[in-house]
PDB file of C-alpha atoms in Angstrom:
ATOM      1  CA  UNK A   1     -30.366  -6.897  64.046  1.00 41.00           C
ATOM      2  CA  UNK A   2     -28.164  -5.383  62.040  1.00 48.00           C
ATOM      3  CA  UNK A   3     -29.209  -4.967  58.316  1.00 49.00           C
ATOM      4  CA  UNK A   4     -26.221  -6.514  56.005  1.00 53.00           C
ATOM      5  CA  UNK A   5     -25.478  -3.965  53.352  1.00 56.00           C
ATOM      6  CA  UNK A   6     -22.423  -3.436  51.285  1.00 56.00           C
ATOM      7  CA  UNK A   7     -21.770   0.265  50.576  1.00 57.00           C
ATOM      8  CA  UNK A   8     -22.434   0.811  46.935  1.00 54.00           C
ATOM      9  CA  UNK A   9     -20.345   3.644  45.376  1.00 64.00           C
ATOM     10  CA  UNK A  10     -22.239   3.757  42.200  1.00 77.00           C
ATOM     11  CA  UNK A  11     -25.434   2.000  40.780  1.00 81.00           C
ATOM     12  CA  UNK A  12     -24.161  -0.994  38.508  1.00 86.00           C
ATOM     13  CA  UNK A  13     -26.111  -1.264  35.354  1.00 92.00           C
ATOM     14  CA  UNK A  14     -25.985  -4.758  34.156  1.00 95.00           C
ATOM     15  CA  UNK A  15     -24.829  -5.849  30.795  1.00 96.00           C
ATOM     16  CA  UNK A  16     -25.506  -8.816  28.453  1.00 96.00           C
ATOM     17  CA  UNK A  17     -22.715 -11.548  27.869  1.00 96.00           C
ATOM     18  CA  UNK A  18     -22.945 -12.267  24.350  1.00 96.00           C
ATOM     19  CA  UNK A  19     -20.266 -14.035  22.458  1.00 94.00           C
ATOM     20  CA  UNK A  20     -17.627 -13.956  25.159  1.00 94.00           C
ATOM     21  CA  UNK A  21     -18.176 -10.080  25.725  1.00 96.00           C
ATOM     22  CA  UNK A  22     -20.323  -7.817  28.127  1.00 97.00           C
ATOM     23  CA  UNK A  23     -22.302  -5.773  25.896  1.00 96.00           C
ATOM     24  CA  UNK A  24     -24.534  -2.624  27.001  1.00 96.00           C
ATOM     25  CA  UNK A  25     -27.971  -3.276  26.184  1.00 97.00           C
ATOM     26  CA  UNK A  26     -29.789  -1.011  23.637  1.00 96.00           C
ATOM     27  CA  UNK A  27     -32.870  -1.411  25.572  1.00 96.00           C
ATOM     28  CA  UNK A  28     -34.603   1.788  27.014  1.00 94.00           C
ATOM     29  CA  UNK A  29     -36.706  -0.317  29.518  1.00 96.00           C
ATOM     30  CA  UNK A  30     -34.854  -0.725  32.737  1.00 95.00           C
ATOM     31  CA  UNK A  31     -35.673  -2.557  35.769  1.00 96.00           C
ATOM     32  CA  UNK A  32     -34.293  -1.241  39.206  1.00 95.00           C
ATOM     33  CA  UNK A  33     -33.193  -3.731  41.796  1.00 93.00           C
ATOM     34  CA  UNK A  34     -33.866  -2.587  45.294  1.00 93.00           C
ATOM     35  CA  UNK A  35     -32.798  -4.142  48.563  1.00 92.00           C
ATOM     36  CA  UNK A  36     -36.333  -5.005  50.011  1.00 93.00           C
ATOM     37  CA  UNK A  37     -35.179  -3.969  53.725  1.00 88.00           C
ATOM     38  CA  UNK A  38     -33.895  -0.653  52.951  1.00 90.00           C
ATOM     39  CA  UNK A  39     -35.356   0.137  49.488  1.00 92.00           C
ATOM     40  CA  UNK A  40     -31.826   1.322  48.638  1.00 91.00           C
ATOM     41  CA  UNK A  41     -31.320   1.000  44.586  1.00 93.00           C
ATOM     42  CA  UNK A  42     -28.609  -1.839  44.238  1.00 92.00           C
ATOM     43  CA  UNK A  43     -28.521  -2.141  40.251  1.00 93.00           C
ATOM     44  CA  UNK A  44     -30.295  -1.477  37.057  1.00 95.00           C
ATOM     45  CA  UNK A  45     -31.201  -4.271  34.862  1.00 96.00           C
ATOM     46  CA  UNK A  46     -32.084  -3.713  31.267  1.00 96.00           C
ATOM     47  CA  UNK A  47     -34.864  -5.521  29.834  1.00 97.00           C
ATOM     48  CA  UNK A  48     -32.736  -6.951  26.784  1.00 97.00           C
ATOM     49  CA  UNK A  49     -34.329  -6.359  23.238  1.00 97.00           C
ATOM     50  CA  UNK A  50     -35.501  -9.291  21.190  1.00 97.00           C
ATOM     51  CA  UNK A  51     -32.402  -8.797  18.936  1.00 97.00           C
ATOM     52  CA  UNK A  52     -30.006  -9.109  21.965  1.00 97.00           C
ATOM     53  CA  UNK A  53     -31.668 -12.199  23.078  1.00 97.00           C
ATOM     54  CA  UNK A  54     -31.467 -13.920  19.742  1.00 98.00           C
ATOM     55  CA  UNK A  55     -27.886 -12.830  19.427  1.00 97.00           C
ATOM     56  CA  UNK A  56     -27.143 -14.493  22.740  1.00 97.00           C
ATOM     57  CA  UNK A  57     -29.073 -17.660  21.613  1.00 98.00           C
ATOM     58  CA  UNK A  58     -27.194 -17.533  18.434  1.00 98.00           C
ATOM     59  CA  UNK A  59     -23.711 -17.168  20.034  1.00 97.00           C
ATOM     60  CA  UNK A  60     -24.508 -20.156  22.229  1.00 97.00           C
ATOM     61  CA  UNK A  61     -25.566 -22.265  19.357  1.00 97.00           C
ATOM     62  CA  UNK A  62     -22.389 -21.395  17.839  1.00 97.00           C
ATOM     63  CA  UNK A  63     -20.178 -22.282  20.860  1.00 96.00           C
ATOM     64  CA  UNK A  64     -21.936 -25.544  21.419  1.00 95.00           C
ATOM     65  CA  UNK A  65     -20.013 -27.658  18.985  1.00 95.00           C
ATOM     66  CA  UNK A  66     -16.729 -26.815  20.421  1.00 94.00           C
ATOM     67  CA  UNK A  67     -18.061 -27.333  23.957  1.00 91.00           C
ATOM     68  CA  UNK A  68     -19.534 -30.593  22.914  1.00 89.00           C
ATOM     69  CA  UNK A  69     -16.233 -31.721  21.844  1.00 89.00           C
ATOM     70  CA  UNK A  70     -14.761 -30.875  25.363  1.00 89.00           C
ATOM     71  CA  UNK A  71     -14.006 -33.973  27.364  1.00 86.00           C
ATOM     72  CA  UNK A  72     -16.009 -34.510  30.363  1.00 82.00           C
ATOM     73  CA  UNK A  73     -12.939 -34.189  32.595  1.00 83.00           C
ATOM     74  CA  UNK A  74     -12.110 -30.791  31.154  1.00 88.00           C
ATOM     75  CA  UNK A  75     -15.740 -29.724  31.759  1.00 88.00           C
ATOM     76  CA  UNK A  76     -15.329 -31.114  35.296  1.00 88.00           C
ATOM     77  CA  UNK A  77     -12.312 -28.949  35.842  1.00 92.00           C
ATOM     78  CA  UNK A  78     -14.247 -26.022  34.845  1.00 93.00           C
ATOM     79  CA  UNK A  79     -16.819 -26.762  37.505  1.00 94.00           C
ATOM     80  CA  UNK A  80     -14.097 -27.352  39.990  1.00 95.00           C
ATOM     81  CA  UNK A  81     -12.664 -23.787  39.233  1.00 97.00           C
ATOM     82  CA  UNK A  82     -16.248 -22.529  39.635  1.00 97.00           C
ATOM     83  CA  UNK A  83     -16.490 -24.363  42.963  1.00 97.00           C
ATOM     84  CA  UNK A  84     -13.190 -22.856  44.240  1.00 97.00           C
ATOM     85  CA  UNK A  85     -14.486 -19.373  43.241  1.00 98.00           C
ATOM     86  CA  UNK A  86     -17.744 -19.651  45.094  1.00 98.00           C
ATOM     87  CA  UNK A  87     -16.149 -20.997  48.205  1.00 98.00           C
ATOM     88  CA  UNK A  88     -13.600 -18.136  47.902  1.00 98.00           C
ATOM     89  CA  UNK A  89     -16.512 -15.600  47.715  1.00 98.00           C
ATOM     90  CA  UNK A  90     -18.685 -17.579  50.036  1.00 98.00           C
ATOM     91  CA  UNK A  91     -19.673 -14.686  52.333  1.00 97.00           C
ATOM     92  CA  UNK A  92     -19.820 -11.893  49.637  1.00 96.00           C
ATOM     93  CA  UNK A  93     -22.453 -14.261  47.663  1.00 97.00           C
ATOM     94  CA  UNK A  94     -24.481 -14.730  50.827  1.00 97.00           C
ATOM     95  CA  UNK A  95     -24.593 -11.049  51.557  1.00 95.00           C
ATOM     96  CA  UNK A  96     -25.445 -10.089  47.895  1.00 93.00           C
ATOM     97  CA  UNK A  97     -28.482 -12.495  48.173  1.00 94.00           C
ATOM     98  CA  UNK A  98     -29.404 -11.035  51.506  1.00 95.00           C
ATOM     99  CA  UNK A  99     -29.418  -7.403  50.024  1.00 93.00           C
ATOM    100  CA  UNK A 100     -31.233  -8.363  46.787  1.00 92.00           C
ATOM    101  CA  UNK A 101     -33.789 -10.837  48.255  1.00 91.00           C
ATOM    102  CA  UNK A 102     -34.446  -9.789  51.761  1.00 90.00           C
ATOM    103  CA  UNK A 103     -33.476 -13.173  53.220  1.00 91.00           C
ATOM    104  CA  UNK A 104     -31.666 -13.643  56.479  1.00 95.00           C
ATOM    105  CA  UNK A 105     -27.958 -13.990  56.190  1.00 96.00           C
ATOM    106  CA  UNK A 106     -28.283 -17.508  57.659  1.00 97.00           C
ATOM    107  CA  UNK A 107     -30.733 -18.350  54.764  1.00 96.00           C
ATOM    108  CA  UNK A 108     -28.497 -16.922  52.367  1.00 97.00           C
ATOM    109  CA  UNK A 109     -25.537 -18.899  53.492  1.00 97.00           C
ATOM    110  CA  UNK A 110     -27.545 -22.050  53.185  1.00 95.00           C
ATOM    111  CA  UNK A 111     -28.475 -21.325  49.770  1.00 95.00           C
ATOM    112  CA  UNK A 112     -25.153 -20.524  48.728  1.00 97.00           C
ATOM    113  CA  UNK A 113     -23.975 -23.772  50.257  1.00 96.00           C
ATOM    114  CA  UNK A 114     -26.507 -25.370  48.279  1.00 94.00           C
ATOM    115  CA  UNK A 115     -25.281 -23.874  44.993  1.00 95.00           C
ATOM    116  CA  UNK A 116     -21.648 -25.192  45.802  1.00 96.00           C
ATOM    117  CA  UNK A 117     -22.984 -28.769  46.471  1.00 93.00           C
ATOM    118  CA  UNK A 118     -24.889 -28.907  43.113  1.00 92.00           C
ATOM    119  CA  UNK A 119     -21.704 -27.674  41.410  1.00 94.00           C
ATOM    120  CA  UNK A 120     -19.903 -30.382  43.211  1.00 91.00           C
ATOM    121  CA  UNK A 121     -22.531 -33.041  41.744  1.00 88.00           C
ATOM    122  CA  UNK A 122     -21.576 -31.733  38.310  1.00 86.00           C
ATOM    123  CA  UNK A 123     -17.762 -32.283  39.070  1.00 87.00           C
ATOM    124  CA  UNK A 124     -18.575 -35.908  39.346  1.00 82.00           C
ATOM    125  CA  UNK A 125     -20.242 -36.295  35.813  1.00 71.00           C
ATOM    126  CA  UNK A 126     -17.278 -38.109  34.109  1.00 68.00           C
ATOM    127  CA  UNK A 127     -18.063 -41.041  36.588  1.00 70.00           C
ATOM    128  CA  UNK A 128     -21.849 -40.866  36.141  1.00 69.00           C
ATOM    129  CA  UNK A 129     -21.459 -40.954  32.519  1.00 68.00           C
ATOM    130  CA  UNK A 130     -20.034 -44.481  32.705  1.00 70.00           C
ATOM    131  CA  UNK A 131     -21.889 -47.189  30.938  1.00 71.00           C
ATOM    132  CA  UNK A 132     -22.320 -50.798  31.416  1.00 77.00           C
ATOM    133  CA  UNK A 133     -21.588 -54.148  29.853  1.00 80.00           C
ATOM    134  CA  UNK A 134     -23.825 -57.218  30.161  1.00 78.00           C
ATOM    135  CA  UNK A 135     -22.372 -60.323  28.615  1.00 80.00           C
ATOM    136  CA  UNK A 136     -24.607 -63.154  27.233  1.00 75.00           C
ATOM    137  CA  UNK A 137     -28.004 -61.424  27.597  1.00 71.00           C
ATOM    138  CA  UNK A 138     -29.012 -64.019  25.053  1.00 71.00           C
ATOM    139  CA  UNK A 139     -27.309 -66.904  23.215  1.00 76.00           C
ATOM    140  CA  UNK A 140     -24.185 -65.017  21.737  1.00 79.00           C
ATOM    141  CA  UNK A 141     -25.530 -61.645  22.340  1.00 78.00           C
ATOM    142  CA  UNK A 142     -23.563 -59.326  24.643  1.00 79.00           C
ATOM    143  CA  UNK A 143     -25.120 -55.677  25.559  1.00 79.00           C
ATOM    144  CA  UNK A 144     -23.270 -52.360  26.084  1.00 75.00           C
ATOM    145  CA  UNK A 145     -24.613 -49.085  27.095  1.00 77.00           C
ATOM    146  CA  UNK A 146     -22.734 -45.832  26.448  1.00 73.00           C
ATOM    147  CA  UNK A 147     -24.239 -42.622  28.043  1.00 67.00           C
TER     148      UNK A 147
END
């Protein structure tokens, strides 16, 4: 059985995504991520500082009102785009999982497929958000539910 491993030219040091930008962490604590099958170094992950975590939380809270005003249809379109990218990069996503977690490639493909299915469920959210109407639940009283 061949070990699936993409050639890595240089070790990637991951960054934090804060307020729409990739930001290098100021942390001096770094976690090395190894391929469990080969023990080859795949990436370096900083253990972000408290201030960096708080900045990410603050940025998310500030972005929420705009996202909240985004229509369900527009949100679903974002998820359709994500699904499209996951399908396009299916094999690469699966190989990365195998390299990082030591899974068989078939296990990783199954997990990638399951992730795509979860996104598909999310794309259906506009129809899941529909409420219902019940007429005359009591004399002269109608009921409606809005999710």
